[in-house]
């Protein structure tokens, strides 16, 4: 990073693109090095669920359901959980046939992508590369990012944190900058849509508040509102591939949604977590010692803080969001409202850290490159320390997955209780009962070898009676389900008596095959989104050419 002369005096010259790539990769790789020393097992609260998701993507272009994962029950995970930004990790798995390599690639790429988007996004707001380094340090290494990606193994939320800085940049450009760059907000929101739906909701609420509170001081109000409208419509056009199939399923059958714990109980107690924050214990879903260092620095540079109005706003927003993660806020009053879908108030730390890191990037803009480098090294070392320190505690959690590929597939196929997730299963039946694979012919439980391949579930059944009987299959029921009896289409229906999928079986010996496919409406939505995406890329190419 060098200094060049400008009409306004000396200013820092940004690094070359190659330097940014190398620096981002180096920071990302070094910070996760300790993970490679614990390669015998994969840990994390949701690691089994997300490895299930990873392996299920093998059939994603033909069918949303893979019968060799999720206990072979035909659970429609990939319609309700966005998978497009997770798909590159599946490609790594297909190439290496190693779940460990794929998981470590995920850990590396989420950090690498966050650094890159932070550099190229914040540069649009005239942030120096030194400021971006400060931002990236506090955003990546203040504890919550690592807690999400490694301890919780929360894939969707971690992927969403990649795009939050881009969403901020897009909103900042439309409200007070170059509103013609509305496409930046589109890119950020599109990344959120195909990563984590709840993050889309949180970001939308923040955007709404930003517009409402700042509209009165805008110039060119009509043009800026038009910029938001363009970003919204283009994002929606490219998001139909996700939202339409999901809404279609909800309208077709009654499904379980994610559980809603008491917000007042899942909120954090400052007295309980204060010691964990000081000790940088990764088990707490909040921050670490680096965050406290940031608070101290903001006080040490109080003069800069007083002068910089933007930094004050960001810090106030950050501290407000941090307060909302605590039990001190009356969350019990919102338990019966849509806010309960948040599940855990500490999820607001992703936004709190975003604004905290932005505030420090402005407050510390005049520190030397040596001090900036020291901050980066402190952040990296602290994260490495947290990874090593938490290992003996992670071995005691229930979701421990051997990283050996064959063992993993066997575990997933069995669908043992610790691997079960009942989200978006048929509400009429017990999902644990379905995972146990009980098979019924009328009221009698029967035995039959159920064969599973990625695209289909098949079995041979004998109806020894002279009349038709109801065959009840341990397979979840969704729109797009197709069943054949001896190669001929059969009609299925949902029942709450035993298993969700039921059909009438004629007398005799038969081969029953269950498959799923995308519905015509889902295919239409995907086509519209694909065309919208190609048109958007063409627009970006034209913008780049004009620039």
XYZ file of C-alpha atoms in Angstrom:
547
model
C 0.000 0.000 0.000
C 1.668 3.224 -1.148
C 1.006 6.967 -0.916
C 0.223 9.120 -3.942
C -0.367 12.848 -4.390
C -3.850 14.161 -5.220
C -5.346 17.670 -5.530
C -6.581 17.230 -1.949
C -3.168 16.295 -0.583
C -1.690 12.890 0.169
C -3.933 9.858 0.150
C -3.422 6.148 0.224
C -3.368 4.308 -3.059
C -5.366 1.103 -3.089
C -3.684 -2.244 -3.607
C -3.803 -3.955 -6.968
C -6.479 -6.567 -7.594
C -3.849 -9.289 -7.408
C -2.668 -8.022 -4.033
C -6.235 -7.962 -2.705
C -6.742 -11.572 -3.831
C -3.540 -12.742 -2.206
C -4.105 -10.800 1.000
C -7.694 -12.053 1.340
C -6.608 -15.641 0.757
C -3.722 -15.390 3.218
C -5.884 -13.912 5.984
C -8.593 -16.521 5.401
C -6.263 -19.521 5.203
C -4.059 -18.699 8.194
C -7.056 -17.996 10.438
C -8.447 -21.544 9.999
C -5.147 -23.474 10.128
C -5.891 -25.104 13.513
C -8.989 -26.745 12.006
C -6.758 -28.958 9.877
C -5.246 -30.543 12.981
C -8.607 -31.968 14.058
C -9.432 -33.881 10.920
C -10.670 -37.161 12.431
C -14.140 -35.731 13.093
C -16.346 -32.837 12.083
C -18.076 -30.978 14.890
C -20.909 -28.513 15.150
C -24.498 -28.175 16.336
C -25.889 -28.469 12.792
C -23.048 -30.269 11.012
C -25.001 -33.511 10.431
C -27.946 -31.621 8.963
C -25.801 -29.547 6.620
C -23.685 -32.488 5.465
C -27.016 -34.140 4.666
C -27.862 -31.080 2.602
C -24.483 -31.190 0.903
C -24.808 -34.802 -0.219
C -28.433 -34.352 -1.256
C -27.366 -31.839 -3.916
C -26.246 -34.744 -6.095
C -29.723 -34.854 -7.676
C -30.670 -31.194 -7.355
C -30.923 -30.410 -11.084
C -33.313 -33.322 -11.697
C -35.168 -33.632 -8.415
C -35.340 -31.593 -5.188
C -35.251 -34.839 -3.166
C -32.391 -37.308 -2.706
C -33.401 -40.639 -1.172
C -29.897 -41.504 0.053
C -29.870 -38.655 2.580
C -32.176 -37.422 5.367
C -32.891 -40.992 6.394
C -34.249 -41.908 2.938
C -37.634 -40.401 3.809
C -38.054 -38.064 0.838
C -37.723 -34.945 2.978
C -37.978 -31.823 0.820
C -35.113 -29.906 2.438
C -33.765 -28.226 -0.708
C -36.978 -26.392 -1.533
C -37.087 -24.660 1.843
C -33.360 -24.159 2.517
C -31.552 -22.130 -0.164
C -28.722 -24.133 -1.713
C -27.293 -22.161 -4.636
C -24.479 -20.456 -2.691
C -23.746 -23.796 -0.967
C -23.470 -25.661 -4.279
C -19.775 -24.827 -4.922
C -18.909 -26.836 -1.791
C -20.773 -29.819 -3.242
C -18.646 -29.517 -6.401
C -15.532 -29.688 -4.230
C -16.922 -32.832 -2.605
C -17.651 -34.411 -5.989
C -14.135 -33.618 -7.131
C -12.335 -34.855 -4.010
C -14.841 -37.394 -2.607
C -13.830 -36.109 0.823
C -16.309 -34.527 3.204
C -13.441 -33.173 5.298
C -11.914 -31.368 2.299
C -15.325 -30.006 1.307
C -16.004 -28.742 4.847
C -12.596 -27.086 5.158
C -13.114 -25.518 1.718
C -16.359 -24.070 3.033
C -14.537 -22.602 6.031
C -11.911 -21.076 3.738
C -14.199 -19.761 1.013
C -16.687 -17.998 3.314
C -13.826 -15.967 4.779
C -12.168 -15.392 1.422
C -15.423 -14.251 -0.208
C -16.226 -11.969 2.743
C -12.830 -10.282 2.440
C -13.156 -9.837 -1.322
C -16.672 -8.418 -1.254
C -15.667 -6.114 1.604
C -12.741 -4.773 -0.413
C -14.585 -4.230 -3.665
C -17.788 -3.082 -1.988
C -16.374 -0.558 0.469
C -14.056 0.835 -2.203
C -17.236 2.086 -3.913
C -17.768 4.236 -0.803
C -14.217 5.607 -1.024
C -12.937 3.513 1.880
C -9.189 2.985 1.765
C -7.830 -0.546 1.770
C -6.494 0.126 5.264
C -10.031 0.896 6.410
C -11.287 -2.267 4.748
C -8.669 -4.271 6.647
C -9.898 -2.778 9.906
C -13.488 -3.570 8.927
C -12.677 -7.153 7.886
C -10.677 -7.777 11.061
C -13.495 -6.873 13.427
C -16.220 -8.365 11.231
C -14.497 -11.731 10.722
C -12.560 -12.181 13.942
C -14.753 -10.727 16.710
C -16.066 -14.186 17.522
C -19.585 -14.414 16.119
C -18.530 -15.291 12.555
C -16.379 -18.157 13.865
C -19.131 -19.278 16.247
C -21.550 -19.486 13.319
C -19.263 -21.191 10.835
C -17.430 -23.610 13.125
C -19.097 -24.187 16.504
C -22.717 -24.021 15.336
C -21.977 -25.120 11.746
C -24.763 -22.731 10.720
C -24.146 -22.787 6.970
C -26.957 -20.452 5.897
C -26.217 -17.716 8.419
C -22.499 -17.889 7.678
C -23.099 -17.578 3.933
C -25.421 -14.639 4.578
C -22.682 -12.781 6.464
C -20.669 -12.762 3.223
C -23.265 -10.561 1.557
C -24.319 -8.234 4.390
C -21.474 -5.755 3.691
C -22.568 -5.623 0.039
C -26.157 -4.936 1.085
C -24.938 -2.062 3.263
C -22.871 -0.623 0.410
C -25.866 -0.849 -1.927
C -28.168 0.969 0.505
C -25.521 3.621 1.208
C -25.015 4.261 -2.514
C -28.716 4.640 -3.266
C -29.461 6.867 -0.264
C -26.472 9.221 -0.300
C -24.166 8.154 -3.124
C -24.420 7.165 -6.766
C -27.991 5.869 -7.011
C -27.241 4.567 -10.512
C -25.322 1.777 -8.802
C -28.560 0.208 -7.519
C -27.273 -3.105 -8.863
C -24.904 -3.375 -5.869
C -27.913 -3.744 -3.556
C -29.371 -6.286 -5.984
C -26.226 -8.414 -5.812
C -26.172 -8.283 -2.022
C -29.845 -9.140 -1.568
C -29.646 -11.897 -4.189
C -26.793 -13.458 -2.223
C -28.931 -13.352 0.937
C -31.956 -14.908 -0.809
C -29.938 -17.919 -1.930
C -28.166 -18.257 1.434
C -30.497 -17.632 4.382
C -34.115 -16.454 4.271
C -34.232 -15.009 7.794
C -31.272 -12.787 6.912
C -33.315 -11.470 3.973
C -36.077 -10.482 6.394
C -33.656 -8.807 8.827
C -31.912 -6.937 6.004
C -35.267 -5.818 4.571
C -36.326 -4.408 7.951
C -33.025 -2.518 8.246
C -33.387 -1.146 4.703
C -36.933 0.008 5.450
C -35.768 1.804 8.607
C -32.862 3.388 6.708
C -35.216 4.720 4.026
C -37.812 6.021 6.493
C -35.279 7.805 8.717
C -33.164 9.309 5.941
C -35.704 10.088 3.198
C -36.219 13.672 4.411
C -32.572 14.621 3.888
C -32.120 13.014 0.453
C -31.413 14.967 -2.660
C -32.862 13.601 -5.920
C -35.563 11.765 -4.003
C -37.401 10.526 -7.068
C -34.251 9.026 -8.593
C -33.190 7.375 -5.326
C -36.628 5.836 -4.765
C -36.477 4.603 -8.340
C -33.102 3.039 -7.557
C -34.629 1.091 -4.655
C -37.547 0.050 -6.864
C -35.200 -1.243 -9.575
C -33.117 -3.163 -7.061
C -36.262 -4.694 -5.544
C -37.890 -5.763 -8.804
C -34.717 -7.204 -10.325
C -33.958 -9.099 -7.106
C -37.489 -10.513 -7.029
C -37.229 -11.592 -10.668
C -34.060 -13.554 -9.963
C -35.459 -14.932 -6.683
C -38.598 -16.552 -8.106
C -36.725 -19.855 -8.451
C -36.580 -20.027 -4.671
C -39.760 -18.328 -3.462
C -42.332 -19.767 -5.897
C -41.631 -23.510 -5.275
C -41.525 -22.873 -1.519
C -44.853 -21.000 -1.482
C -46.391 -23.637 -3.762
C -45.579 -26.397 -1.266
C -46.921 -24.411 1.693
C -50.199 -23.883 -0.163
C -50.453 -27.582 -1.088
C -49.860 -29.274 2.269
C -49.633 -28.319 5.942
C -45.989 -28.384 7.015
C -44.020 -28.018 10.208
C -41.924 -24.913 10.344
C -38.826 -24.284 12.422
C -39.459 -24.425 16.156
C -40.113 -21.192 18.039
C -38.466 -21.167 21.473
C -39.212 -18.493 24.058
C -37.246 -15.441 22.957
C -36.841 -14.294 26.562
C -35.058 -17.569 27.345
C -32.808 -17.699 24.277
C -31.714 -14.078 24.697
C -28.323 -13.605 26.348
C -27.691 -12.691 29.951
C -24.844 -10.182 30.173
C -23.888 -11.357 33.655
C -23.633 -14.961 32.411
C -21.701 -14.324 29.205
C -19.402 -11.515 30.353
C -16.756 -13.936 31.601
C -17.051 -16.015 28.419
C -16.518 -12.911 26.282
C -13.389 -11.933 28.234
C -12.102 -15.519 27.960
C -13.091 -15.595 24.252
C -15.017 -18.831 24.785
C -16.355 -19.839 21.374
C -19.421 -21.494 22.870
C -21.102 -18.173 23.544
C -23.096 -16.877 20.534
C -21.763 -13.367 20.819
C -18.310 -11.784 20.634
C -14.795 -12.164 22.006
C -11.944 -10.101 23.434
C -11.336 -8.361 20.087
C -14.734 -6.695 20.399
C -13.743 -5.286 23.781
C -10.495 -4.049 22.248
C -12.584 -2.289 19.612
C -14.674 -0.594 22.279
C -11.523 0.594 24.039
C -10.114 1.945 20.770
C -13.323 3.841 20.055
C -12.871 5.581 23.428
C -9.166 6.163 22.846
C -9.973 7.888 19.554
C -12.865 9.863 21.036
C -11.898 13.035 19.158
C -12.255 11.260 15.845
C -15.513 9.754 17.049
C -16.892 13.191 17.954
C -15.973 14.632 14.561
C -17.171 11.696 12.440
C -20.987 11.783 12.337
C -21.170 8.633 10.234
C -19.053 6.666 12.731
C -21.311 7.829 15.577
C -24.423 6.641 13.745
C -22.910 3.232 13.016
C -21.736 2.749 16.586
C -25.118 3.747 18.021
C -26.882 1.305 15.680
C -24.411 -1.419 16.636
C -24.785 -0.914 20.382
C -28.576 -0.808 20.031
C -28.564 -4.129 18.167
C -26.180 -5.591 20.748
C -28.582 -4.539 23.516
C -31.433 -6.286 21.688
C -29.596 -9.605 22.015
C -29.929 -9.416 25.823
C -32.617 -10.525 28.261
C -32.851 -6.900 29.397
C -35.069 -6.246 26.371
C -38.710 -7.355 26.983
C -38.738 -10.126 24.376
C -41.704 -11.819 26.087
C -43.953 -9.098 24.696
C -43.118 -10.187 21.134
C -43.425 -13.950 21.606
C -46.816 -14.186 19.870
C -45.815 -11.891 17.011
C -44.011 -12.745 13.746
C -40.817 -11.652 15.525
C -40.773 -15.084 17.196
C -39.448 -16.498 13.899
C -36.131 -14.950 14.894
C -35.810 -17.876 17.381
C -32.621 -16.510 18.978
C -32.210 -12.769 19.638
C -28.415 -13.215 19.495
C -28.777 -13.663 15.732
C -28.797 -9.865 15.622
C -25.054 -10.009 16.280
C -24.438 -10.416 12.549
C -25.871 -6.942 11.941
C -24.437 -5.536 15.168
C -20.939 -6.588 14.111
C -21.456 -5.181 10.617
C -22.128 -1.694 11.974
C -19.532 -2.010 14.736
C -16.872 -2.855 12.153
C -17.989 0.036 9.935
C -17.773 2.431 12.881
C -14.222 1.343 13.697
C -13.197 1.525 10.042
C -14.143 5.225 10.181
C -12.848 5.947 13.680
C -9.455 4.323 12.995
C -9.034 5.601 9.432
C -5.887 7.565 10.339
C -3.979 4.836 12.185
C -0.734 3.642 10.634
C -0.427 0.543 8.493
C 1.691 -1.025 11.253
C -1.120 -0.650 13.781
C -3.596 -1.984 11.213
C -1.382 -5.011 10.625
C -1.130 -5.562 14.378
C -4.938 -5.557 14.652
C -5.222 -8.113 11.835
C -2.660 -10.375 13.512
C -4.405 -10.068 16.896
C -7.695 -11.036 15.263
C -6.198 -14.033 13.461
C -4.328 -15.269 16.548
C -7.417 -14.876 18.718
C -9.496 -16.957 16.292
C -6.812 -19.648 16.145
C -6.737 -19.692 19.938
C -10.531 -20.071 20.083
C -10.490 -23.005 17.644
C -7.888 -24.894 19.692
C -9.399 -24.047 23.073
C -12.918 -25.232 22.206
C -11.918 -28.699 20.946
C -12.251 -30.576 24.231
C -15.688 -29.018 24.712
C -16.870 -29.808 21.182
C -16.167 -33.500 21.627
C -19.006 -33.565 24.154
C -21.704 -32.199 21.859
C -24.143 -34.622 20.267
C -23.501 -33.811 16.619
C -20.133 -35.407 15.973
C -19.629 -36.735 12.475
C -16.708 -38.947 11.431
C -15.110 -37.270 8.417
C -14.484 -40.610 6.721
C -16.751 -40.507 3.660
C -18.096 -44.082 3.772
C -18.923 -43.976 7.463
C -20.701 -40.677 6.989
C -22.943 -41.968 4.216
C -23.888 -44.988 6.306
C -24.792 -42.783 9.249
C -26.909 -40.507 7.123
C -28.737 -43.386 5.427
C -29.752 -44.900 8.766
C -31.468 -41.692 9.860
C -30.810 -42.196 13.550
C -32.573 -39.742 15.867
C -29.589 -37.476 16.291
C -29.543 -37.009 12.502
C -33.244 -36.196 12.253
C -34.550 -32.718 11.523
C -38.329 -32.405 11.336
C -38.422 -29.013 9.625
C -40.918 -28.779 6.755
C -42.259 -32.308 7.167
C -45.977 -33.123 7.039
C -47.584 -31.755 10.163
C -50.269 -34.458 10.262
C -47.843 -37.245 11.187
C -44.974 -37.855 13.595
C -41.777 -37.349 11.652
C -39.901 -39.642 14.072
C -42.355 -42.395 13.136
C -41.592 -41.886 9.433
C -37.848 -42.055 10.055
C -38.372 -45.409 11.795
C -39.625 -46.754 8.433
C -42.793 -48.566 9.436
C -44.589 -50.038 6.410
C -48.317 -50.845 6.527
C -50.819 -52.689 4.365
C -54.139 -51.495 5.739
C -53.709 -51.866 9.522
C -51.087 -54.611 9.405
C -47.400 -53.759 9.581
C -45.435 -55.638 6.925
C -41.798 -56.234 6.129
C -40.264 -55.377 2.786
C -36.753 -54.503 1.679
C -36.819 -50.838 0.738
C -34.206 -49.951 -1.874
C -32.945 -46.416 -2.132
C -31.051 -44.709 -4.910
C -30.504 -40.956 -5.189
C -33.495 -40.482 -7.506
C -35.985 -43.091 -6.334
C -37.242 -45.325 -3.544
C -38.532 -48.762 -4.542
C -39.937 -51.846 -2.837
C -41.742 -55.101 -3.634
C -45.036 -55.682 -1.847
C -47.427 -58.668 -1.878
C -51.134 -58.191 -1.312
C -52.304 -61.748 -0.582
C -55.965 -60.818 -0.279
C -58.503 -60.709 -3.084
C -59.353 -57.047 -2.512
C -57.510 -53.761 -2.768
C -55.706 -52.541 0.321
C -54.100 -49.270 1.369
C -50.300 -49.251 1.295
C -48.868 -46.687 3.724
C -45.294 -45.652 2.875
C -42.709 -44.039 5.223
C -42.173 -41.209 2.766
C -43.111 -37.551 3.219
C -45.853 -36.204 0.977
C -45.297 -33.120 -1.201
C -46.484 -31.737 -4.497
C -44.390 -33.249 -7.274
C -44.467 -36.757 -5.808
C -44.880 -39.525 -8.386
C -45.599 -43.183 -7.622
C -45.838 -46.099 -10.017
C -47.108 -49.643 -9.460
C -45.445 -52.052 -11.886
C -44.534 -49.074 -14.053
C -48.057 -47.615 -14.166
C -48.868 -44.263 -12.505
C -50.725 -44.500 -9.211
C -52.565 -41.865 -7.205
C -51.275 -41.051 -3.727
C -52.881 -39.103 -0.922
C -51.904 -37.686 2.471
C -53.149 -39.396 5.631
C -52.629 -38.682 9.315
C -53.302 -42.230 10.506
C -49.881 -43.819 9.931
C -47.430 -42.672 7.257
C -47.981 -39.547 5.167
C -47.897 -41.181 1.690
C -50.722 -43.629 0.964
C -52.000 -45.432 -2.137
C -54.407 -48.221 -3.083
C -52.616 -51.503 -3.856
C -54.365 -54.166 -5.994
C -54.159 -57.875 -5.104
C -50.955 -59.693 -6.045
C -47.213 -59.020 -6.087
C -46.143 -55.538 -7.145
C -43.133 -53.265 -7.476
C -43.775 -49.779 -6.124
C -41.478 -46.882 -7.071
C -41.543 -43.386 -5.544
C -39.893 -40.398 -7.233
C -40.156 -36.628 -7.042
C -39.784 -33.964 -9.703
C -40.080 -30.196 -9.933
C -43.629 -29.056 -10.605
C -44.481 -27.157 -13.838
C -44.867 -23.958 -11.824
C -41.458 -24.469 -10.182
C -39.847 -25.032 -13.595
C -41.488 -21.873 -14.930
C -40.198 -19.864 -11.956
C -36.697 -21.236 -12.485
C -36.827 -20.300 -16.166
C -37.927 -16.747 -15.359
C -35.159 -16.412 -12.777
C -32.548 -17.779 -15.196
C -33.636 -15.324 -17.924
C -33.685 -12.473 -15.392
C -30.177 -13.392 -14.253
C -28.821 -13.457 -17.811
C -30.425 -10.079 -18.513
C -28.918 -8.708 -15.293
C -25.450 -9.966 -16.254
C -25.843 -8.355 -19.680
C -26.778 -5.080 -17.949
C -23.706 -5.258 -15.700
C -21.479 -5.880 -18.721
C -22.939 -2.810 -20.403
C -22.429 -0.728 -17.247
C -18.813 -1.868 -17.014
C -18.256 -1.029 -20.669
C -19.768 2.454 -20.215
C -17.588 3.071 -17.133
